[in-house]
CSV table of C-alpha atoms and ligand atoms in Angstrom, one decimal:
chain,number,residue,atom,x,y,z
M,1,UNK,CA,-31.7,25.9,-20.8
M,2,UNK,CA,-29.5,23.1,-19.7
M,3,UNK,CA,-26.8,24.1,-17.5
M,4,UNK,CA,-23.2,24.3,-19.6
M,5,UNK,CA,-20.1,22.4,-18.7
M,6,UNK,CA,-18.6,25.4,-16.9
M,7,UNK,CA,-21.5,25.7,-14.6
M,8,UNK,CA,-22.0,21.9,-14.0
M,9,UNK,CA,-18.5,21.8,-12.9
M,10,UNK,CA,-19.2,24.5,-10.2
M,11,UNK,CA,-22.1,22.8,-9.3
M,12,UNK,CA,-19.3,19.5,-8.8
M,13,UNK,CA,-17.0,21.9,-6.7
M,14,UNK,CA,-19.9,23.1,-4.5
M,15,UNK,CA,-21.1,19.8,-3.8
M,16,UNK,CA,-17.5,17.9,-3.1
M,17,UNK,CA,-17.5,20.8,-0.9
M,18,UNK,CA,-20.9,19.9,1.1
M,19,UNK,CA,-19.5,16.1,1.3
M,20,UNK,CA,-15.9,17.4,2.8
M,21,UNK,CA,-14.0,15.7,0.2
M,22,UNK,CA,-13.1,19.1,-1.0
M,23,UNK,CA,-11.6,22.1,1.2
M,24,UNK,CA,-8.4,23.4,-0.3
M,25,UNK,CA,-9.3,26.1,-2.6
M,26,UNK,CA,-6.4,25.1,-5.0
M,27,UNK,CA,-8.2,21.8,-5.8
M,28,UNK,CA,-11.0,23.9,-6.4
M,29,UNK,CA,-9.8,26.0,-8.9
M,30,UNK,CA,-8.2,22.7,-10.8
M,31,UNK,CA,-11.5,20.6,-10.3
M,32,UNK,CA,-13.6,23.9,-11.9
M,33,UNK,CA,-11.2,23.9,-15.0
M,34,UNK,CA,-10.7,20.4,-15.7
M,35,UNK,CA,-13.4,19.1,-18.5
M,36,UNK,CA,-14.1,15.8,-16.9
M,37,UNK,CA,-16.4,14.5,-20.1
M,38,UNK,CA,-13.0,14.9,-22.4
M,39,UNK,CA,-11.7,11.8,-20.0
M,40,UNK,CA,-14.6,9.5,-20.7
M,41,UNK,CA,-14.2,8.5,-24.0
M,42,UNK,CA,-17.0,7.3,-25.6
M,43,UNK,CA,-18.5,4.9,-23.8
M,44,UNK,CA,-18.6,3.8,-19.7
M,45,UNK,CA,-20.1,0.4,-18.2
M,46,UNK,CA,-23.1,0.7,-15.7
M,47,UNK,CA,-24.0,-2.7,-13.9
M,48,UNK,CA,-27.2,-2.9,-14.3
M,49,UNK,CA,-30.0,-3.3,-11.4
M,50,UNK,CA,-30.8,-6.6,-10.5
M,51,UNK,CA,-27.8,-8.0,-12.4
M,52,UNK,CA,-25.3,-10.5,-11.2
M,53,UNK,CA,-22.4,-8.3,-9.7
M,54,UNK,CA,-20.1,-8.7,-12.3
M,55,UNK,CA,-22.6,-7.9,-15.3
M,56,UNK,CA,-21.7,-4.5,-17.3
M,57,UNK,CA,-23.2,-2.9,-19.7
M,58,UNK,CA,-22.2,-0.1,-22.0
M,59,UNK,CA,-23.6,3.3,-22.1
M,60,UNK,CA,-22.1,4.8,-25.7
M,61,UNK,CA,-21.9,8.6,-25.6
M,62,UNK,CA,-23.5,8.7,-29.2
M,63,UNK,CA,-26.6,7.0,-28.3
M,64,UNK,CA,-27.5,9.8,-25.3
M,65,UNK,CA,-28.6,13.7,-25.7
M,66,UNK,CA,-25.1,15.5,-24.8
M,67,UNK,CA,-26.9,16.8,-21.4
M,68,UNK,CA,-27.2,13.5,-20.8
M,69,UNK,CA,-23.3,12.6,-21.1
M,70,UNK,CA,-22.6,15.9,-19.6
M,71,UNK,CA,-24.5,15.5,-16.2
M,72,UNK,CA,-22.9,11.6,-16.5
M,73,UNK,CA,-19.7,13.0,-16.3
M,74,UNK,CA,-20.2,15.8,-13.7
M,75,UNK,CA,-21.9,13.3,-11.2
M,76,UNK,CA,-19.7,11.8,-8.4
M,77,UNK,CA,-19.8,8.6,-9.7
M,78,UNK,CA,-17.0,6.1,-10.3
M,79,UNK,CA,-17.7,5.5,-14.1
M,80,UNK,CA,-15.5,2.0,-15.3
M,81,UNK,CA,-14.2,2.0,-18.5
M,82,UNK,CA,-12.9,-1.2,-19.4
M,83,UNK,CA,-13.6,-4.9,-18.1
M,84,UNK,CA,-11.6,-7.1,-18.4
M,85,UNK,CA,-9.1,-5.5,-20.8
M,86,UNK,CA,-11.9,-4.6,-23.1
M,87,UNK,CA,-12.7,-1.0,-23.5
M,88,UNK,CA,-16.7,-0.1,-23.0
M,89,UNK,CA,-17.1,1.2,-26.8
M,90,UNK,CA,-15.8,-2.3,-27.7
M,91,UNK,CA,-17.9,-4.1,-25.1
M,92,UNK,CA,-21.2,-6.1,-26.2
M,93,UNK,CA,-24.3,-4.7,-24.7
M,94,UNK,CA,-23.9,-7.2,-22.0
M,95,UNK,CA,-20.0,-7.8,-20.5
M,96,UNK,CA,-18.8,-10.1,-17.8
M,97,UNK,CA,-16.0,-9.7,-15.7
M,98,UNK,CA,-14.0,-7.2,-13.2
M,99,UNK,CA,-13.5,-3.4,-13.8
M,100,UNK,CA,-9.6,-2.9,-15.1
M,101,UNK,CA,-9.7,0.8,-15.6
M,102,UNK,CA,-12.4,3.8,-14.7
M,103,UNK,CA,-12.4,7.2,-14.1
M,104,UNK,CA,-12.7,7.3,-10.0
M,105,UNK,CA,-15.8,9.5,-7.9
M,106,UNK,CA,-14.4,12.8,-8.2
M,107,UNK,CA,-14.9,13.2,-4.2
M,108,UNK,CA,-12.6,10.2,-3.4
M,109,UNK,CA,-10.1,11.4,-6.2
M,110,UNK,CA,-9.8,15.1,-4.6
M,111,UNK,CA,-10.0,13.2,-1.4
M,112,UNK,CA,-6.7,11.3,-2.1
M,113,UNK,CA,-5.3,14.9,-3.6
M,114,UNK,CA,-5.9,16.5,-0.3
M,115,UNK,CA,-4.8,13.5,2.4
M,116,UNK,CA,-1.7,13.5,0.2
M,117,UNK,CA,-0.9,16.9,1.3
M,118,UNK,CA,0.3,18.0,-2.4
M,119,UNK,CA,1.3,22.2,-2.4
M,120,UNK,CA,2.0,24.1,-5.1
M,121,UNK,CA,6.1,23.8,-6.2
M,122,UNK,CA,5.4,20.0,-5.5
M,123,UNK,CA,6.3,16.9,-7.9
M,124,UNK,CA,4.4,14.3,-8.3
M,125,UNK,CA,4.3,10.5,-9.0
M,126,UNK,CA,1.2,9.3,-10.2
M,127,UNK,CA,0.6,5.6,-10.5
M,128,UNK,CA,-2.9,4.7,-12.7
M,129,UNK,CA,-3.2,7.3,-15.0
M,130,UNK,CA,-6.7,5.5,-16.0
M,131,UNK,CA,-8.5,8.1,-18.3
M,132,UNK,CA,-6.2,11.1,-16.9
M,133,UNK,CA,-8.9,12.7,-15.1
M,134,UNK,CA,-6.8,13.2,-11.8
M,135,UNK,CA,-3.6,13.7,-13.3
M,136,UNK,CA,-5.3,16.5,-15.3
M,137,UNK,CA,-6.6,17.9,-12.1
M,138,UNK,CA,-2.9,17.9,-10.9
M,139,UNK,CA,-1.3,19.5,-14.2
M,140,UNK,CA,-3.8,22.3,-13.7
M,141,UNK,CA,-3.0,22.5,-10.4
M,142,UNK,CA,0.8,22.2,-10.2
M,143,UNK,CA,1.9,22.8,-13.5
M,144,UNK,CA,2.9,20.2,-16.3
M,145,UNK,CA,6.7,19.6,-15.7
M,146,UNK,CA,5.6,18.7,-12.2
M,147,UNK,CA,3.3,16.1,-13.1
M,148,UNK,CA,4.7,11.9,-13.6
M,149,UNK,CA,2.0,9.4,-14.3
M,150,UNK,CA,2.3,5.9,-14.7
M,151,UNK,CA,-0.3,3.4,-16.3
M,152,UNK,CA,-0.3,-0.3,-16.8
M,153,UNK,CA,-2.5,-0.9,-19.6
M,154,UNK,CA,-1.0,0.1,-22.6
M,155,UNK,CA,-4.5,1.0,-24.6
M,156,UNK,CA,-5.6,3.2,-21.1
M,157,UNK,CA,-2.3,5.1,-21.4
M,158,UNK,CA,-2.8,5.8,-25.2
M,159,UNK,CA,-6.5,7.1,-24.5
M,160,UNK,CA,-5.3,8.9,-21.1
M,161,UNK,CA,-2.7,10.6,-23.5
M,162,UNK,CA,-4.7,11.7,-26.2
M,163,UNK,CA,-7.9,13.0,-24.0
M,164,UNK,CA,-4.9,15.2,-21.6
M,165,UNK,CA,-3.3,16.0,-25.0
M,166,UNK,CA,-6.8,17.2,-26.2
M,167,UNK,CA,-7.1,19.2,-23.1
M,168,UNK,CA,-4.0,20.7,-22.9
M,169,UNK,CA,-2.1,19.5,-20.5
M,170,UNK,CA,1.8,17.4,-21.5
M,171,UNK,CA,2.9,15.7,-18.1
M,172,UNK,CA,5.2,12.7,-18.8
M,173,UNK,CA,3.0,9.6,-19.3
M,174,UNK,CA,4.2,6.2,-19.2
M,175,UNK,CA,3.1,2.8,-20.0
M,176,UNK,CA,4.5,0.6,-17.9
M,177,UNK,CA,4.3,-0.8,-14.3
M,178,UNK,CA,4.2,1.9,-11.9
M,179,UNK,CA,5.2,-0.5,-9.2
M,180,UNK,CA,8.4,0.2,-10.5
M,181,UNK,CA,8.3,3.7,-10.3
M,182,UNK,CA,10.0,5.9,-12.6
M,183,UNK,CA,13.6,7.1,-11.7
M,184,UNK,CA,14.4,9.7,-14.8
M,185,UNK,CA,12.3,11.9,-13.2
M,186,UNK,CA,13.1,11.1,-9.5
M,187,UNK,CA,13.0,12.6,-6.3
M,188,UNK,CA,9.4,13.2,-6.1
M,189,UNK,CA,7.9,15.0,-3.3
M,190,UNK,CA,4.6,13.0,-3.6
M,191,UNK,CA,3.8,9.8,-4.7
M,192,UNK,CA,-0.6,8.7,-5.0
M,193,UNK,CA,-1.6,5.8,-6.0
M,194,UNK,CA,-5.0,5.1,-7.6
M,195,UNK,CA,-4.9,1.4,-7.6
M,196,UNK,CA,-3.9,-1.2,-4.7
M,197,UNK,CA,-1.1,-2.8,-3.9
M,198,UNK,CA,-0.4,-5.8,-1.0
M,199,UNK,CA,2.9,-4.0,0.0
M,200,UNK,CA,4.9,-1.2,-0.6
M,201,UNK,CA,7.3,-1.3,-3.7
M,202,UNK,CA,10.8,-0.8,-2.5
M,203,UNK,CA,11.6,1.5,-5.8
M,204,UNK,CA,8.6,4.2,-4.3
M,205,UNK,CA,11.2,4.4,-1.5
M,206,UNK,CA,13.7,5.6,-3.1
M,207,UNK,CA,12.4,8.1,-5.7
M,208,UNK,CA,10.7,9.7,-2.9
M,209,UNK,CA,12.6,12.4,-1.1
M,210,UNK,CA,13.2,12.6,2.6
M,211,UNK,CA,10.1,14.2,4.2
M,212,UNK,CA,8.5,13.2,1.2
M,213,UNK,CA,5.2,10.9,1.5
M,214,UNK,CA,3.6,8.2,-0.3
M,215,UNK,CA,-0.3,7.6,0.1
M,216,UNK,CA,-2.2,4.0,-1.2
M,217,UNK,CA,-4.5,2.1,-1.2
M,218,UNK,CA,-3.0,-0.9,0.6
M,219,UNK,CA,-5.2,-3.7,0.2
M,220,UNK,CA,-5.0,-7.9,-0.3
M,221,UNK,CA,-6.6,-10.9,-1.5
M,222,UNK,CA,-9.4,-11.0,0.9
M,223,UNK,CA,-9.9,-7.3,-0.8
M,224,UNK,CA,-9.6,-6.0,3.0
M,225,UNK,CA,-8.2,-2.2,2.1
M,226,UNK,CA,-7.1,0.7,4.1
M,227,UNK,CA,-5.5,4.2,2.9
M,228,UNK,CA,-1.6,4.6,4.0
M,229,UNK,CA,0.0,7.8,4.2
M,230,UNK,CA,3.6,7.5,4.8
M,231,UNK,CA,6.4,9.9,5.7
M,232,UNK,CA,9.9,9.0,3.8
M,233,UNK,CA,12.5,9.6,6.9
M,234,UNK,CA,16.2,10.2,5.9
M,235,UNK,CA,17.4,6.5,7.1
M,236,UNK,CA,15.5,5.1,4.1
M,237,UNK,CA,12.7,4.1,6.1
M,238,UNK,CA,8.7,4.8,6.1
M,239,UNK,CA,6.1,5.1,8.3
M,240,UNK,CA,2.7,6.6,9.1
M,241,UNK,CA,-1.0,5.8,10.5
M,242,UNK,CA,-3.3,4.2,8.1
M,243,UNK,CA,-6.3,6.9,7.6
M,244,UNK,CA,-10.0,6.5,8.4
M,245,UNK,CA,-11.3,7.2,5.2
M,246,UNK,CA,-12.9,4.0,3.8
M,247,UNK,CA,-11.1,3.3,0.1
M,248,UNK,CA,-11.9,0.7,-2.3
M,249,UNK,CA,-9.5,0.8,-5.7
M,250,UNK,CA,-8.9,-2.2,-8.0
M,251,UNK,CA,-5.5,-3.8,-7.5
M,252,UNK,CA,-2.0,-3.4,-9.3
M,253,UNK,CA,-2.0,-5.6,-11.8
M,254,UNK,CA,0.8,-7.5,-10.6
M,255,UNK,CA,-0.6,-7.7,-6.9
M,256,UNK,CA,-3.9,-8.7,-7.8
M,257,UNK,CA,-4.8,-12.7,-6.4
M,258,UNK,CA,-4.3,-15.6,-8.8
M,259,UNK,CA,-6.9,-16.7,-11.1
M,260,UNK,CA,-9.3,-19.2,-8.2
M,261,UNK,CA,-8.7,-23.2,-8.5
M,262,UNK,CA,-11.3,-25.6,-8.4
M,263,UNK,CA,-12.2,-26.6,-4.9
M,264,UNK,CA,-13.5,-28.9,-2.9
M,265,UNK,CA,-15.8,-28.0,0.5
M,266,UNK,CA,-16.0,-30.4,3.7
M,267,UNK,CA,-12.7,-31.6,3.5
M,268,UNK,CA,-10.5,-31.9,6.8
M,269,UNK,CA,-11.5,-31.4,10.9
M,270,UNK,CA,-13.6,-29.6,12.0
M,271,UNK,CA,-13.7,-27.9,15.5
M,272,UNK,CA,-15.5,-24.7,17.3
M,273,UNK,CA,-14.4,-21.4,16.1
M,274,UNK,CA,-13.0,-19.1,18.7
M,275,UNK,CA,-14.7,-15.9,16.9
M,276,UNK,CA,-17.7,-15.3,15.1
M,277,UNK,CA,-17.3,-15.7,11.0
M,278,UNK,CA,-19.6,-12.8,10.6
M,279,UNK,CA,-16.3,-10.6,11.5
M,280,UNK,CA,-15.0,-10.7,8.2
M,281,UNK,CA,-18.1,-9.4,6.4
M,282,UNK,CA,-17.1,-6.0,8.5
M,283,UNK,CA,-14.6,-3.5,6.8
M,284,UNK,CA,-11.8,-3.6,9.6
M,285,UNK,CA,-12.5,-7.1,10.4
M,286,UNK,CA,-11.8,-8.3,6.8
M,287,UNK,CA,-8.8,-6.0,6.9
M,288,UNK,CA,-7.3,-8.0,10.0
M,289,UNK,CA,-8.1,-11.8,9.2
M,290,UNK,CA,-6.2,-10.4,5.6
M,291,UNK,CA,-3.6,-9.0,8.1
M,292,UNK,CA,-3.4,-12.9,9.8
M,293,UNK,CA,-3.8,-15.1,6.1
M,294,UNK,CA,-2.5,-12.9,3.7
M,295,UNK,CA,-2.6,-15.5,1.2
M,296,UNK,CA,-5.9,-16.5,1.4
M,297,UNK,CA,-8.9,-15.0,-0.6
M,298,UNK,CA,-12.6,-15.2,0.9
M,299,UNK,CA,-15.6,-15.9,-0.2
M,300,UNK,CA,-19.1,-17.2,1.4
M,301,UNK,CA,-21.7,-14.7,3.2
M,302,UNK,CA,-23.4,-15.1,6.5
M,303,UNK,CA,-21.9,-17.8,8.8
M,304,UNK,CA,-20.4,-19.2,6.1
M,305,UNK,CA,-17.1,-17.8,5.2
M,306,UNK,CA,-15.1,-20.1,2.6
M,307,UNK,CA,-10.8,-19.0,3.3
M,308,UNK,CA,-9.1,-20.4,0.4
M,309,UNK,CA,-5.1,-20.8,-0.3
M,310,UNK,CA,-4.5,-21.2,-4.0
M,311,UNK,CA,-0.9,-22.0,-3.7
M,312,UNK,CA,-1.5,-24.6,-1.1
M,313,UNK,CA,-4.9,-25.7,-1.4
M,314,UNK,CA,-5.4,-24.9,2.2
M,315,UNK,CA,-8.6,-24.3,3.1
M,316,UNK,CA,-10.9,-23.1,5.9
M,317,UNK,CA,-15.0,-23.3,5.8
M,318,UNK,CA,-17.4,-21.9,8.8
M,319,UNK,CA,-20.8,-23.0,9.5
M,320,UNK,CA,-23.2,-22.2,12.6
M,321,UNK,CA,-22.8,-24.9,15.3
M,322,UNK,CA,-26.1,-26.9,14.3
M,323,UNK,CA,-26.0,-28.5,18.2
M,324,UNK,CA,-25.5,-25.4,20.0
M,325,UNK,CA,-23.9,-21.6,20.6
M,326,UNK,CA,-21.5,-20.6,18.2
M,327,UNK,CA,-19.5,-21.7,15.1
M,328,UNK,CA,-18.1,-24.8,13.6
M,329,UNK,CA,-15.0,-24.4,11.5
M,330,UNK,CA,-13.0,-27.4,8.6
M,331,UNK,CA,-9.6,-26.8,8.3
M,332,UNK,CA,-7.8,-28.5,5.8
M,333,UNK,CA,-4.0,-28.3,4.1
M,334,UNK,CA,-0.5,-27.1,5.2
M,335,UNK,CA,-1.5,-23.3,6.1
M,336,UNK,CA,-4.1,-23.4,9.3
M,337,UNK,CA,-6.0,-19.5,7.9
M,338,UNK,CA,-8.5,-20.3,10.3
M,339,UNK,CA,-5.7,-19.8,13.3
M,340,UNK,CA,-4.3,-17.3,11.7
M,341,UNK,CA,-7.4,-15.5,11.4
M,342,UNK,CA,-8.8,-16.2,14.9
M,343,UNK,CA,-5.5,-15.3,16.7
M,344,UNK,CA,-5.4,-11.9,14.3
M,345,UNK,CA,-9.4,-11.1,15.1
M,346,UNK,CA,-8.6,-11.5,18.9
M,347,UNK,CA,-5.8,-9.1,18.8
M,348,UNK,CA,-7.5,-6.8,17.6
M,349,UNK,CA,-10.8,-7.1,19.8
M,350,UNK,CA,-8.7,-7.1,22.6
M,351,UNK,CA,-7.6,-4.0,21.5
M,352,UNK,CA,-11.4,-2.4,21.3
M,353,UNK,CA,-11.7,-3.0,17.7
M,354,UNK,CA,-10.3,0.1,16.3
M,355,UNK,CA,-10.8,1.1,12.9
M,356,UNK,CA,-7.9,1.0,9.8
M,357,UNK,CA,-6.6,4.5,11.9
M,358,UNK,CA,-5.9,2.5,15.2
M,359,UNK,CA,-2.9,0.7,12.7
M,360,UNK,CA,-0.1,2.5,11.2
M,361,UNK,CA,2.3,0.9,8.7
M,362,UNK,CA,6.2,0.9,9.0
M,363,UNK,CA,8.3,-0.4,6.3
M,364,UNK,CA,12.2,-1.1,6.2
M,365,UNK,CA,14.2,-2.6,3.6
M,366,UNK,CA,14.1,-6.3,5.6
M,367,UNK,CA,10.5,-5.7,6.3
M,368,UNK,CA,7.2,-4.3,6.1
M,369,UNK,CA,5.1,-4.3,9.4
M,370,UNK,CA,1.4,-3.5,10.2
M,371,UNK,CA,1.0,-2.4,13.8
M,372,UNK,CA,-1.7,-2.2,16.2
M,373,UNK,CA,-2.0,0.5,18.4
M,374,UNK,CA,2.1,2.1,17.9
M,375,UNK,CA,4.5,0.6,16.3
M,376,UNK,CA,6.1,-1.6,20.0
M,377,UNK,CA,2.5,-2.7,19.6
M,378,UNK,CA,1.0,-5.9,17.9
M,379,UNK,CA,2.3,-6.6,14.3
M,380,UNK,CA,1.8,-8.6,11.1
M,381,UNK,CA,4.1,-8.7,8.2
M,382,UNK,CA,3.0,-8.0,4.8
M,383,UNK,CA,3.9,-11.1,2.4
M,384,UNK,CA,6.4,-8.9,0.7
B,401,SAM,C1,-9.1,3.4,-10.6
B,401,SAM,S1,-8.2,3.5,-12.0
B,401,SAM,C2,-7.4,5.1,-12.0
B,401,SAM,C3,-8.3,6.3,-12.0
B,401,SAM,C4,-7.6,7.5,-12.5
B,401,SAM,N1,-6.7,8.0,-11.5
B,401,SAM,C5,-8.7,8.5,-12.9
B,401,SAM,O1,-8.9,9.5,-12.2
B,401,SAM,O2,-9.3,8.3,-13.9
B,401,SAM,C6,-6.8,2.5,-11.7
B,401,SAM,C7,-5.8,2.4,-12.8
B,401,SAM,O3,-4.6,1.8,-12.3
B,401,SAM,C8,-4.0,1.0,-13.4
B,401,SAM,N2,-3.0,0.1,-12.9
B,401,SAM,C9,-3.2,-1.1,-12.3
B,401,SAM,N3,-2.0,-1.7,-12.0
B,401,SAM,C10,-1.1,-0.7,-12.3
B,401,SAM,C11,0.3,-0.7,-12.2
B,401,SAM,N4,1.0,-1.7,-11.7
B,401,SAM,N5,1.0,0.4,-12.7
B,401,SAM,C12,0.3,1.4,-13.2
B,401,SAM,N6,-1.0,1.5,-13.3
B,401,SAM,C13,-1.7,0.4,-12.9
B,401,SAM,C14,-5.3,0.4,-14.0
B,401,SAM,O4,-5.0,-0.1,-15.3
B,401,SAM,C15,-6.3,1.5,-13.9
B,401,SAM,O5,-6.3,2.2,-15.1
């Protein structure tokens, strides 16, 4: 007999519990209650093997034996809903483009819940509702009135409120930016995000209480991403260590890169590189050069790594020294990444190449600052 939802959703609880995502028994309780499949709609992409990266195709919940959907739902899995603004029931068989909306791995979503340190009598601003899954978890867990959730896309937020509606649970939804926040129901004790941002909004200062924390993805056009968890002090200002957990979320709409320009490789001098492209493949190592060229985006693999500045046109391309050790490097344009990035990597190495937890994050009204190390160490400023 196949196993029924209640039992799969032990079975989910038991094994966030074997991969440490999961240890608070109050999340435990929520994640055994919460019927994930009612978030799904009726369809989710899968990218298919072999396929380009970007290649989606829909899986439609009609077309599949309901065990099927069920154990689909109770995997921890990221499942993406829409691409590109279109939903996956709307989708072709085959879709191109970038995830805008999903239902996140429950692991990393319980993950988030517990690294946020949210107790019971806590409120709660969630930014990315997405299908509703984790702000379900947190109306089981905390109660509805304590609940604020905040998404973007005006078609997720209408599904996201009909599937917690359907589920019975009423926090207050809005569609709308959450980088704004919402002040009606300010001070929260807790803000999560579930989508990236390049800085810190200044209105999540201030509808966050004193002592109160705010925990993101932080994260940049070379898609270099580390997980801040801030503590609001009473002089209006934030700070924390950036956590070791490894995040990857899709970025706030309004903080996502521009759409790429044409371009044109080869141009401008070249010299030797003082570091070794291969770096920026690395998690950290991406994070940093983003930390030193925060307009740039990256592309390329291997030696090559391809720094682009859409604004600017500046440009930086790397290629293995044909005639000897090393790397070659073409700068071209106004904005020199490549020194950026080289004097940024060096910092760092020099510093024993910590991981994202050997920075910390403080942010003023004048300024946000990534540090190395403490906060009198090394910093970069985020382009707020
Ligand atoms: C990874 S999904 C959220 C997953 C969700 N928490 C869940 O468990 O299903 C990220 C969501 O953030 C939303 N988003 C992006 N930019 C946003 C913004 N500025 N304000 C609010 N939501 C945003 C996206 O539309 C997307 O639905």
């Amino acid at each position: 007999m196949s196993p029924t939802p209640r039992q799969l959703r032990q079975e989910l609880a038991d094994l966030l519990e074997r991969l440490g995502a999961l240890t608070d028994p109050g999340w435990r309780r929520a994640i055994e209650m919460v019927p994930r499949e009612r978030f799904l709609g009726e369809a989710v992409f899968t990218q298919e093997e072999g396929a380009a990266g970007d290649e989606w195709r829909s899986m439609l919940r009609g077309r599949m034996p309901k065990e099927k959907w069920l154990e689909l739902a109770y995997s921890d899995e990221t499942w993406v809903t829409q691409v590109d603004g279109t939903p996956a029931e709307a989708a072709g068989s085959t879709t191109l483009g970038d995830p805008t909306s999903s239902s996140t791995m429950p692991s990393l979503v319980v993950m988030m819940l517990e690294r946020a340190g949210i107790k019971d009598g806590e409120s709660v601003l969630e930014i990315g509702t997405g299908t509703g899954y984790s702000t379900a978890l947190m109306c089981e867990r905390l109660g509805d009135s304590f609940v604020t959730s905040i998404e973007y896309d005006k078609l997720a937020a209408a599904r996201a409120r009909t599937a917690l509606e359907a589920a019975g649970y009423a926090p207050t939804l809005i569609a709308g930016d959450g980088l704004h926040g919402y002040d009606k129901n300010a001070e929260y004790n807790r803000l999560i995000a579930t989508c990236s941002v390049r800085y810190i909004p200044l209105p999540w200062m201030e509808q966050v209480s004193d002592g109160g924390t705010i925990t993101t993805p932080l994260s940049g056009w070379m898609l270099g991403s580390a997980l801040a968890h801030l503590t609001l002090a009473d002089d209006g200002t934030a700070s924390g260590r950036f956590l070791a957990d490894g995040v990857s979320f899709m970025p706030a709409r309004p903080h996502a890169r521009p759409p790429r320009s044409s371009y044109v490789l080869g141009l401008g001098v070249e010299r030797e590189s003082t570091i070794d492209p291969n770096l920026l493949h690395g998690r950290t190592g991406r994070f940093v050069a983003q930390l030193g060229a925060p307009s740039a985006e990256k592309m390329g693999f291997g030696d090559q790594v391809i720094l682009l500045d859409v604004a600017t046109g500046s440009q930086a391309t790397t290629r293995r020294n044909p005639d000897g050790e090393g790397w070659l490097v073409r700068q071209h344009g106004p904005l020199k990444l490549w020194h950026a990035v080289e004097d940024a990597v060096l910092t760092w190495l020099a510093a024993g190449a910590p991981d994202q937890s050997g920075f910390g994050l403080t942010v003023t009204r004048e300024e946000q600052r990534v540090w190395l190390g403490n906060p009198d160490g090394p910093f970069w400023n985020l382009p707020v």
